[in-house]
Amino acid sequence: MATCPVRFEFHCERAPAKLKYVHNIPRSLVTADAQAAQEDAGYINRFVDTIRPIMKEHEAACRAASNTLCGNCGSPTVTVLQTPMSWLHIVEDPFVAIWANPVCGKGECEIQIWKQVEDMMSVVVREGQGRGASEPSAFMEIMSCK
């Protein structure tokens, strides 16, 4: 299977800069046709299957670079929610941005954080389109790393 290097940028609130790693992923996931990828369940499944172990690999670094208190209620952090947003449609410089948010483990806090991240992602997409960029090729609901 052909692969290509892709940058993974983890956005953690206490990190002085993004945590950046490079991983080889299947070349078939890097495609300029973002719209088709968003509508292809097979593509989305391959994307998830590919990035899940990468996110898990960097979970400890994300926790260390995240607040020790829940971003919603201030209770001690139990888990870090990781939300990936794919920019694999930028074939000359493909990357995946992942937002890491600390939560206490309460369902209502996870929902609130998820809503905040979803709103932020909408802003990122709108700003990118304003600069002539196309939408991210795929993003998924938050993954909880425990």
PDB file of C-alpha atoms in Angstrom:
ATOM      1  CA  MET A   1       0.000   0.000   0.000  1.00  0.00           C
ATOM      2  CA  ALA A   2       1.343   3.409  -0.966  1.00  0.00           C
ATOM      3  CA  THR A   3       1.723   5.881   1.887  1.00  0.00           C
ATOM      4  CA  CYS A   4       2.675   9.505   2.270  1.00  0.00           C
ATOM      5  CA  PRO A   5       3.838  11.609   5.221  1.00  0.00           C
ATOM      6  CA  VAL A   6       1.158  13.715   6.884  1.00  0.00           C
ATOM      7  CA  ARG A   7       1.565  16.281   9.652  1.00  0.00           C
ATOM      8  CA  PHE A   8      -0.599  15.877  12.753  1.00  0.00           C
ATOM      9  CA  GLU A   9      -1.036  19.060  14.809  1.00  0.00           C
ATOM     10  CA  PHE A  10      -2.438  18.623  18.310  1.00  0.00           C
ATOM     11  CA  HIS A  11      -3.861  21.827  19.773  1.00  0.00           C
ATOM     12  CA  CYS A  12      -3.605  21.664  23.577  1.00  0.00           C
ATOM     13  CA  GLU A  13      -4.371  24.707  25.701  1.00  0.00           C
ATOM     14  CA  ARG A  14      -1.254  24.598  27.903  1.00  0.00           C
ATOM     15  CA  ALA A  15       1.233  23.749  25.167  1.00  0.00           C
ATOM     16  CA  PRO A  16       3.331  26.768  24.149  1.00  0.00           C
ATOM     17  CA  ALA A  17       2.941  25.597  20.544  1.00  0.00           C
ATOM     18  CA  LYS A  18       1.038  22.903  18.693  1.00  0.00           C
ATOM     19  CA  LEU A  19       2.326  19.393  19.295  1.00  0.00           C
ATOM     20  CA  LYS A  20       3.442  18.320  15.819  1.00  0.00           C
ATOM     21  CA  TYR A  21       4.133  14.808  14.608  1.00  0.00           C
ATOM     22  CA  VAL A  22       4.497  13.252  11.166  1.00  0.00           C
ATOM     23  CA  HIS A  23       3.002   9.856  10.350  1.00  0.00           C
ATOM     24  CA  ASN A  24       2.786   7.949   7.101  1.00  0.00           C
ATOM     25  CA  ILE A  25      -0.818   7.267   6.160  1.00  0.00           C
ATOM     26  CA  PRO A  26      -2.392   5.588   3.115  1.00  0.00           C
ATOM     27  CA  ARG A  27      -1.992   7.808   0.062  1.00  0.00           C
ATOM     28  CA  SER A  28      -5.624   7.062  -0.829  1.00  0.00           C
ATOM     29  CA  LEU A  29      -6.701   9.318   2.065  1.00  0.00           C
ATOM     30  CA  VAL A  30      -4.925  12.354   0.596  1.00  0.00           C
ATOM     31  CA  THR A  31      -7.303  13.606  -2.082  1.00  0.00           C
ATOM     32  CA  ALA A  32      -8.044  16.985  -3.622  1.00  0.00           C
ATOM     33  CA  ASP A  33     -11.714  16.010  -3.962  1.00  0.00           C
ATOM     34  CA  ALA A  34     -12.879  17.058  -0.502  1.00  0.00           C
ATOM     35  CA  GLN A  35     -16.585  17.015  -1.314  1.00  0.00           C
ATOM     36  CA  ALA A  36     -16.561  13.412  -2.531  1.00  0.00           C
ATOM     37  CA  ALA A  37     -14.550  12.301   0.510  1.00  0.00           C
ATOM     38  CA  GLN A  38     -17.088  13.854   2.903  1.00  0.00           C
ATOM     39  CA  GLU A  39     -19.870  11.811   1.349  1.00  0.00           C
ATOM     40  CA  ASP A  40     -17.994   8.496   1.092  1.00  0.00           C
ATOM     41  CA  ALA A  41     -18.656   6.320   4.157  1.00  0.00           C
ATOM     42  CA  GLY A  42     -15.789   4.020   3.180  1.00  0.00           C
ATOM     43  CA  TYR A  43     -13.372   6.958   3.095  1.00  0.00           C
ATOM     44  CA  ILE A  44     -14.554   8.186   6.487  1.00  0.00           C
ATOM     45  CA  ASN A  45     -14.143   4.697   7.983  1.00  0.00           C
ATOM     46  CA  ARG A  46     -10.598   4.392   6.568  1.00  0.00           C
ATOM     47  CA  PHE A  47      -9.790   7.862   7.887  1.00  0.00           C
ATOM     48  CA  VAL A  48     -11.034   6.968  11.390  1.00  0.00           C
ATOM     49  CA  ASP A  49      -9.256   3.599  11.369  1.00  0.00           C
ATOM     50  CA  THR A  50      -6.030   5.336  10.356  1.00  0.00           C
ATOM     51  CA  ILE A  51      -6.008   8.237  12.795  1.00  0.00           C
ATOM     52  CA  ARG A  52      -7.438   6.507  15.877  1.00  0.00           C
ATOM     53  CA  PRO A  53      -4.138   4.751  16.765  1.00  0.00           C
ATOM     54  CA  ILE A  54      -2.195   7.949  16.006  1.00  0.00           C
ATOM     55  CA  MET A  55      -4.387   9.908  18.396  1.00  0.00           C
ATOM     56  CA  LYS A  56      -4.046   7.174  21.014  1.00  0.00           C
ATOM     57  CA  GLU A  57      -0.256   7.206  20.601  1.00  0.00           C
ATOM     58  CA  HIS A  58      -0.108  10.914  21.455  1.00  0.00           C
ATOM     59  CA  GLU A  59      -2.789  10.874  24.157  1.00  0.00           C
ATOM     60  CA  ALA A  60      -0.303  11.089  27.047  1.00  0.00           C
ATOM     61  CA  ALA A  61       1.406  14.124  25.509  1.00  0.00           C
ATOM     62  CA  CYS A  62      -1.998  15.775  25.011  1.00  0.00           C
ATOM     63  CA  ARG A  63      -2.978  15.134  28.621  1.00  0.00           C
ATOM     64  CA  ALA A  64       0.331  16.529  29.842  1.00  0.00           C
ATOM     65  CA  ALA A  65      -0.175  19.651  27.707  1.00  0.00           C
ATOM     66  CA  SER A  66      -3.814  20.119  28.776  1.00  0.00           C
ATOM     67  CA  ASN A  67      -5.343  21.740  31.799  1.00  0.00           C
ATOM     68  CA  THR A  68      -5.706  19.509  34.854  1.00  0.00           C
ATOM     69  CA  LEU A  69      -9.249  20.806  35.295  1.00  0.00           C
ATOM     70  CA  CYS A  70     -12.335  20.225  33.162  1.00  0.00           C
ATOM     71  CA  GLY A  71     -12.794  22.943  30.572  1.00  0.00           C
ATOM     72  CA  ASN A  72     -16.484  23.150  31.438  1.00  0.00           C
ATOM     73  CA  CYS A  73     -16.987  22.748  35.200  1.00  0.00           C
ATOM     74  CA  GLY A  74     -13.498  22.970  36.714  1.00  0.00           C
ATOM     75  CA  SER A  75     -13.511  19.464  38.222  1.00  0.00           C
ATOM     76  CA  PRO A  76     -10.348  17.357  37.886  1.00  0.00           C
ATOM     77  CA  THR A  77      -9.691  16.120  34.348  1.00  0.00           C
ATOM     78  CA  VAL A  78     -10.488  12.459  33.763  1.00  0.00           C
ATOM     79  CA  THR A  79     -10.096  12.317  30.002  1.00  0.00           C
ATOM     80  CA  VAL A  80      -9.087  14.387  27.017  1.00  0.00           C
ATOM     81  CA  LEU A  81     -11.543  14.692  24.149  1.00  0.00           C
ATOM     82  CA  GLN A  82      -9.717  14.710  20.838  1.00  0.00           C
ATOM     83  CA  THR A  83     -11.460  16.162  17.817  1.00  0.00           C
ATOM     84  CA  PRO A  84      -9.720  15.714  14.466  1.00  0.00           C
ATOM     85  CA  MET A  85     -10.271  17.945  11.465  1.00  0.00           C
ATOM     86  CA  SER A  86      -8.787  16.746   8.201  1.00  0.00           C
ATOM     87  CA  TRP A  87      -7.027  18.992   5.739  1.00  0.00           C
ATOM     88  CA  LEU A  88      -5.931  16.053   3.600  1.00  0.00           C
ATOM     89  CA  HIS A  89      -7.425  17.750   0.544  1.00  0.00           C
ATOM     90  CA  ILE A  90      -4.417  20.093   0.516  1.00  0.00           C
ATOM     91  CA  VAL A  91      -2.351  17.513  -1.325  1.00  0.00           C
ATOM     92  CA  GLU A  92       0.830  19.624  -1.447  1.00  0.00           C
ATOM     93  CA  ASP A  93       0.850  19.952   2.385  1.00  0.00           C
ATOM     94  CA  PRO A  94      -1.700  17.560   3.928  1.00  0.00           C
ATOM     95  CA  PHE A  95      -2.302  17.712   7.661  1.00  0.00           C
ATOM     96  CA  VAL A  96      -4.785  16.786  10.353  1.00  0.00           C
ATOM     97  CA  ALA A  97      -5.524  19.264  13.146  1.00  0.00           C
ATOM     98  CA  ILE A  98      -6.644  17.714  16.422  1.00  0.00           C
ATOM     99  CA  TRP A  99      -8.129  19.724  19.260  1.00  0.00           C
ATOM    100  CA  ALA A 100      -7.526  18.210  22.707  1.00  0.00           C
ATOM    101  CA  ASN A 101      -9.911  19.358  25.429  1.00  0.00           C
ATOM    102  CA  PRO A 102      -9.815  18.233  29.075  1.00  0.00           C
ATOM    103  CA  VAL A 103     -13.064  17.017  30.627  1.00  0.00           C
ATOM    104  CA  CYS A 104     -14.089  15.543  33.956  1.00  0.00           C
ATOM    105  CA  GLY A 105     -15.948  12.604  32.468  1.00  0.00           C
ATOM    106  CA  LYS A 106     -19.474  13.873  33.151  1.00  0.00           C
ATOM    107  CA  GLY A 107     -21.703  13.489  30.123  1.00  0.00           C
ATOM    108  CA  GLU A 108     -23.027  17.035  30.324  1.00  0.00           C
ATOM    109  CA  CYS A 109     -19.495  18.452  30.358  1.00  0.00           C
ATOM    110  CA  GLU A 110     -18.490  16.338  27.359  1.00  0.00           C
ATOM    111  CA  ILE A 111     -21.562  17.616  25.494  1.00  0.00           C
ATOM    112  CA  GLN A 112     -20.756  21.256  26.342  1.00  0.00           C
ATOM    113  CA  ILE A 113     -17.128  20.877  25.275  1.00  0.00           C
ATOM    114  CA  TRP A 114     -18.235  19.099  22.090  1.00  0.00           C
ATOM    115  CA  LYS A 115     -20.582  22.003  21.263  1.00  0.00           C
ATOM    116  CA  GLN A 116     -17.798  24.535  21.853  1.00  0.00           C
ATOM    117  CA  VAL A 117     -15.402  22.618  19.608  1.00  0.00           C
ATOM    118  CA  GLU A 118     -18.074  22.222  16.928  1.00  0.00           C
ATOM    119  CA  ASP A 119     -18.679  25.997  16.984  1.00  0.00           C
ATOM    120  CA  MET A 120     -14.946  26.660  16.770  1.00  0.00           C
ATOM    121  CA  MET A 121     -14.600  24.268  13.824  1.00  0.00           C
ATOM    122  CA  SER A 122     -17.405  26.071  12.002  1.00  0.00           C
ATOM    123  CA  VAL A 123     -15.498  29.339  12.431  1.00  0.00           C
ATOM    124  CA  VAL A 124     -12.280  27.727  11.144  1.00  0.00           C
ATOM    125  CA  VAL A 125     -14.099  26.449   8.052  1.00  0.00           C
ATOM    126  CA  ARG A 126     -15.760  29.835   7.393  1.00  0.00           C
ATOM    127  CA  GLU A 127     -12.461  31.711   7.794  1.00  0.00           C
ATOM    128  CA  GLY A 128     -10.698  29.252   5.495  1.00  0.00           C
ATOM    129  CA  GLN A 129     -13.373  29.662   2.835  1.00  0.00           C
ATOM    130  CA  GLY A 130     -13.047  33.434   3.122  1.00  0.00           C
ATOM    131  CA  ARG A 131      -9.384  33.057   2.170  1.00  0.00           C
ATOM    132  CA  GLY A 132     -10.247  30.841  -0.775  1.00  0.00           C
ATOM    133  CA  ALA A 133      -9.581  27.512   0.928  1.00  0.00           C
ATOM    134  CA  SER A 134     -11.979  24.650   0.513  1.00  0.00           C
ATOM    135  CA  GLU A 135     -13.628  22.827   3.377  1.00  0.00           C
ATOM    136  CA  PRO A 136     -11.773  20.193   5.342  1.00  0.00           C
ATOM    137  CA  SER A 137     -12.169  16.817   3.695  1.00  0.00           C
ATOM    138  CA  ALA A 138     -13.476  15.138   6.819  1.00  0.00           C
ATOM    139  CA  PHE A 139     -13.992  15.672  10.468  1.00  0.00           C
ATOM    140  CA  MET A 140     -15.705  13.506  12.980  1.00  0.00           C
ATOM    141  CA  GLU A 141     -17.292  13.727  16.342  1.00  0.00           C
ATOM    142  CA  ILE A 142     -15.074  13.948  19.360  1.00  0.00           C
ATOM    143  CA  MET A 143     -13.150  10.860  20.381  1.00  0.00           C
ATOM    144  CA  SER A 144     -12.656  10.362  24.089  1.00  0.00           C
ATOM    145  CA  CYS A 145      -9.270   9.113  25.242  1.00  0.00           C
ATOM    146  CA  LYS A 146      -9.462   7.527  28.677  1.00  0.00           C
TER     147      LYS A 146
END
